[in-house]
Each structure stands twice: as C-alpha cells, then as structure tokens.
Amino acid sequence: MILKVARLGHPIVRTRAREVTHEEIAGAEFQALVDSMIETMREYNGVGLAATQIHLSLQLAVLEVNGNPRYPEAEAVPLTVLVNPRLTILDDSRIVGWEGCLSIPDLRGAVPRYKRVRVQALGRRGEELDFEASDFHARVIQHETDHLRGEVYLDRLPDMHSLSHLAEFQRFVVDARARQS
Ligand code: NI
C-alpha cells in the first residue's frame, strides 16, 4: 500500500521516534508496514524513507538506491530495512553532497556527512545487522537516522545559500557540471 508522506511542518516530522519491540517485529502488521514503506519509497523515487515520514513514531527506516532518477549518479545500495539503528562514526572527515527529502519536496541542499559509519540495527525479521557504510550509502543512512530523531537535512546545512529548487539545481549544478566536463 502506498502511504501518505508527511511534509515538514507536520509535528510527526519533528518527533523523536520510539524503539520498536521484538514483539512488534514478530507481528504481521509490522511486516505489512515494512512492505508498504518499501512500496512508498519506490513510488516517490526516494532512496530512503523513515517511519516518522509516514506518520509513525517508530525507529524504522528503509533504504535502496538502484538507478534512481532523483539521484542518477549515486552508487547502488541494496534494499535495507533498519530497525532501532545505532551509528558509530568511523571516519570523522565529512563530505559535502546534495540531498533532498520526500518531506521537503522540490528542494536540494549541500549537506556535510561523515564519510564512513558503522551501522548496528535489527533487520525486518529481528535479525542483528552490523555493517559499515561509506560515501553515498553512509549519507543516506545518516539522513534516515536523523529523521528518527526528528531532524531533517535543513538542520545540517552549513550554508543556506546552497538551497535550490530541483529544476534550478538541475540547470545550474548538474547541467553546468556536464557542460564543463
Ligand atoms: Ni528525508
């Protein structure tokens, strides 16, 4: 089922999500929710979606990058479900990259993110996940875990001057870069 995405200004987007219990994970309702979040992320060409974005205060996020038209240059990331994720910074150098958000439609901003993180979480069946992510993969995970604390990428913009509408971003950043190369 495709879910309605909450936009910035709805209080749920600013809510710190609560942890998901093992009992909840075991339920059919939770599994159906995960399927709906994946379907919703794909419908809107997101590379990630957090539960707070679909009006639920749960530490649950899905992510996937696979030939995404909103991020055509991004390296692929397999479909991942993160429940109660915890991040450890492995490389505290930060890389500036462009981000958008389904809850903040039609905008892009340049956001610094840690280059490399360790991710500890539960998977959709309650299995323990422990992996390292770097570059765009690490960026997506940091963006989604921010959502679970009620934070959005705008909070991390060091310079609001980078903020751009998507069409202008395409014209003045992507197309301009293509002309130079
Ligand atoms: Ni977002």
Short mmCIF file of C-alpha atoms and ligand atoms in Angstrom, two decimals:
data_model
loop_
_atom_site.label_atom_id
_atom_site.label_comp_id
_atom_site.label_asym_id
_atom_site.label_seq_id
_atom_site.Cartn_x
_atom_site.Cartn_y
_atom_site.Cartn_z
CA MET A 1 0.00 0.00 0.00
CA ILE A 2 1.33 3.44 -0.89
CA LEU A 3 1.37 5.61 2.21
CA LYS A 4 0.89 9.35 2.59
CA VAL A 5 4.19 11.14 3.19
CA ALA A 6 4.25 13.75 5.97
CA ARG A 7 5.80 17.06 4.99
CA LEU A 8 7.89 19.48 7.01
CA GLY A 9 5.59 21.36 9.35
CA HIS A 10 3.65 18.28 10.38
CA PRO A 11 4.70 17.68 14.02
CA ILE A 12 5.48 13.99 13.36
CA VAL A 13 8.44 15.02 11.18
CA ARG A 14 9.94 16.67 14.28
CA THR A 15 9.19 13.76 16.61
CA ARG A 16 11.89 11.56 18.14
CA ALA A 17 10.73 8.06 17.27
CA ARG A 18 10.43 5.34 19.89
CA GLU A 19 12.14 1.95 19.66
CA VAL A 20 10.38 -0.98 18.03
CA THR A 21 9.92 -4.03 20.29
CA HIS A 22 10.71 -7.63 19.33
CA GLU A 23 7.02 -8.44 19.85
CA GLU A 24 6.06 -5.82 17.28
CA ILE A 25 8.62 -7.10 14.76
CA ALA A 26 7.14 -10.58 15.04
CA GLY A 27 3.67 -9.35 14.12
CA ALA A 28 2.07 -9.50 10.66
CA GLU A 29 1.09 -5.84 10.95
CA PHE A 30 4.74 -4.77 11.21
CA GLN A 31 5.73 -6.86 8.19
CA ALA A 32 2.92 -5.30 6.15
CA LEU A 33 4.10 -1.86 7.28
CA VAL A 34 7.64 -2.56 6.09
CA ASP A 35 6.29 -3.70 2.70
CA SER A 36 4.20 -0.52 2.42
CA MET A 37 7.20 1.67 3.29
CA ILE A 38 9.27 -0.01 0.57
CA GLU A 39 6.44 0.45 -1.92
CA THR A 40 6.04 4.11 -0.92
CA MET A 41 9.78 4.81 -1.17
CA ARG A 42 9.86 3.32 -4.68
CA GLU A 43 6.66 5.11 -5.77
CA TYR A 44 8.17 8.51 -4.98
CA ASN A 45 11.70 7.64 -6.15
CA GLY A 46 13.12 8.03 -2.67
CA VAL A 47 16.45 6.50 -1.70
CA GLY A 48 15.21 6.15 1.86
CA LEU A 49 12.10 6.56 3.95
CA ALA A 50 11.78 6.80 7.73
CA ALA A 51 8.66 5.84 9.69
CA THR A 52 8.22 9.39 11.00
CA GLN A 53 7.73 10.41 7.36
CA ILE A 54 4.67 8.20 7.13
CA HIS A 55 3.21 9.48 10.40
CA LEU A 56 4.54 6.77 12.73
CA SER A 57 6.79 7.30 15.74
CA LEU A 58 8.86 4.15 15.22
CA GLN A 59 12.61 3.70 14.81
CA LEU A 60 12.22 2.10 11.40
CA ALA A 61 13.66 3.14 8.05
CA VAL A 62 14.04 1.59 4.61
CA LEU A 63 16.65 2.47 2.00
CA GLU A 64 17.57 1.43 -1.51
CA VAL A 65 19.49 3.01 -4.37
CA ASN A 66 19.17 1.39 -7.75
CA GLY A 67 19.26 3.60 -10.84
CA ASN A 68 17.28 6.28 -9.04
CA PRO A 69 16.14 9.14 -11.33
CA ARG A 70 16.35 11.61 -8.41
CA TYR A 71 19.99 10.60 -7.77
CA PRO A 72 21.27 9.28 -11.12
CA GLU A 73 24.94 9.40 -10.16
CA ALA A 74 24.63 7.61 -6.83
CA GLU A 75 26.22 4.19 -6.35
CA ALA A 76 23.78 1.33 -5.80
CA VAL A 77 22.69 0.37 -2.29
CA PRO A 78 20.77 -2.87 -1.76
CA LEU A 79 17.33 -2.76 -0.20
CA THR A 80 17.85 -2.50 3.56
CA VAL A 81 15.41 -2.34 6.46
CA LEU A 82 16.78 -0.76 9.64
CA VAL A 83 15.02 -1.15 12.97
CA ASN A 84 16.36 0.74 16.02
CA PRO A 85 19.58 1.73 14.20
CA ARG A 86 22.68 2.96 16.05
CA LEU A 87 25.54 4.68 14.23
CA THR A 88 29.20 4.89 15.14
CA ILE A 89 31.37 7.33 13.22
CA LEU A 90 34.38 5.51 11.75
CA ASP A 91 35.86 8.36 9.76
CA ASP A 92 35.08 11.80 11.06
CA SER A 93 36.04 13.54 7.86
CA ARG A 94 32.92 14.91 6.28
CA ILE A 95 31.94 15.09 2.65
CA VAL A 96 29.57 17.69 1.25
CA GLY A 97 26.93 16.27 -1.06
CA TRP A 98 23.49 17.14 -2.38
CA GLU A 99 20.41 15.89 -0.60
CA GLY A 100 16.70 16.16 -1.00
CA CYS A 101 13.88 14.77 1.09
CA LEU A 102 10.39 13.47 0.32
CA SER A 103 9.13 15.51 3.29
CA ILE A 104 10.66 18.71 1.86
CA PRO A 105 9.56 18.44 -1.77
CA ASP A 106 11.33 20.05 -4.70
CA LEU A 107 14.44 21.26 -2.84
CA ARG A 108 18.10 20.30 -2.75
CA GLY A 109 20.82 21.41 -0.39
CA ALA A 110 24.52 20.67 0.07
CA VAL A 111 24.99 18.79 3.35
CA PRO A 112 28.22 17.62 5.04
CA ARG A 113 28.05 14.00 6.21
CA TYR A 114 30.53 11.63 7.82
CA LYS A 115 32.33 9.60 5.22
CA ARG A 116 32.15 6.26 6.96
CA VAL A 117 29.87 4.86 9.67
CA ARG A 118 29.24 1.57 11.42
CA VAL A 119 25.56 0.61 11.49
CA GLN A 120 24.10 -1.63 14.17
CA ALA A 121 20.41 -2.35 13.89
CA LEU A 122 17.81 -5.05 13.66
CA GLY A 123 16.56 -6.20 10.28
CA ARG A 124 12.91 -6.67 9.36
CA ARG A 125 12.78 -10.14 10.95
CA GLY A 126 14.57 -9.03 14.10
CA GLU A 127 17.96 -10.31 12.96
CA GLU A 128 21.06 -8.46 14.12
CA LEU A 129 22.64 -6.25 11.47
CA ASP A 130 26.17 -4.90 11.84
CA PHE A 131 27.85 -3.39 8.80
CA GLU A 132 29.91 -0.48 7.59
CA ALA A 133 28.74 2.07 5.06
CA SER A 134 30.66 4.77 3.28
CA ASP A 135 30.11 7.71 0.93
CA PHE A 136 26.56 7.98 -0.50
CA HIS A 137 25.43 4.86 1.36
CA ALA A 138 26.62 6.41 4.63
CA ARG A 139 24.93 9.67 3.63
CA VAL A 140 21.54 8.01 3.13
CA ILE A 141 21.81 6.22 6.46
CA GLN A 142 22.72 9.43 8.30
CA HIS A 143 19.81 11.23 6.61
CA GLU A 144 17.34 8.50 7.65
CA THR A 145 18.61 8.14 11.21
CA ASP A 146 18.32 11.93 11.56
CA HIS A 147 14.63 11.56 10.66
CA LEU A 148 14.23 9.09 13.53
CA ARG A 149 15.43 11.83 15.91
CA GLY A 150 13.08 14.41 14.38
CA GLU A 151 15.84 16.08 12.41
CA VAL A 152 15.95 16.94 8.70
CA TYR A 153 18.80 17.80 6.39
CA LEU A 154 17.98 21.51 6.53
CA ASP A 155 19.14 21.45 10.17
CA ARG A 156 22.61 20.45 8.96
CA LEU A 157 23.05 22.95 6.15
CA PRO A 158 26.17 24.99 7.00
CA ASP A 159 25.26 27.46 4.29
CA MET A 160 21.65 28.15 3.35
CA HIS A 161 22.91 29.65 0.10
CA SER A 162 23.20 26.15 -1.35
CA LEU A 163 19.43 25.59 -1.07
CA SER A 164 17.92 25.22 -4.52
CA HIS A 165 14.71 24.14 -6.19
CA LEU A 166 15.10 20.89 -8.10
CA ALA A 167 14.71 22.38 -11.59
CA GLU A 168 17.29 25.09 -10.84
CA PHE A 169 19.60 22.51 -9.25
CA GLN A 170 19.37 20.53 -12.48
CA ARG A 171 20.03 23.60 -14.59
CA PHE A 172 22.75 25.36 -12.61
CA VAL A 173 24.54 22.44 -10.93
CA VAL A 174 24.03 19.21 -12.88
CA ASP A 175 23.82 20.65 -16.41
CA ALA A 176 26.55 23.21 -15.71
CA ARG A 177 28.85 20.44 -14.46
CA ALA A 178 28.08 18.35 -17.58
CA ARG A 179 28.99 21.28 -19.82
CA GLN A 180 32.34 21.66 -18.07
CA SER A 181 33.33 18.03 -18.46
NI NI B 1 14.26 12.73 4.17
#
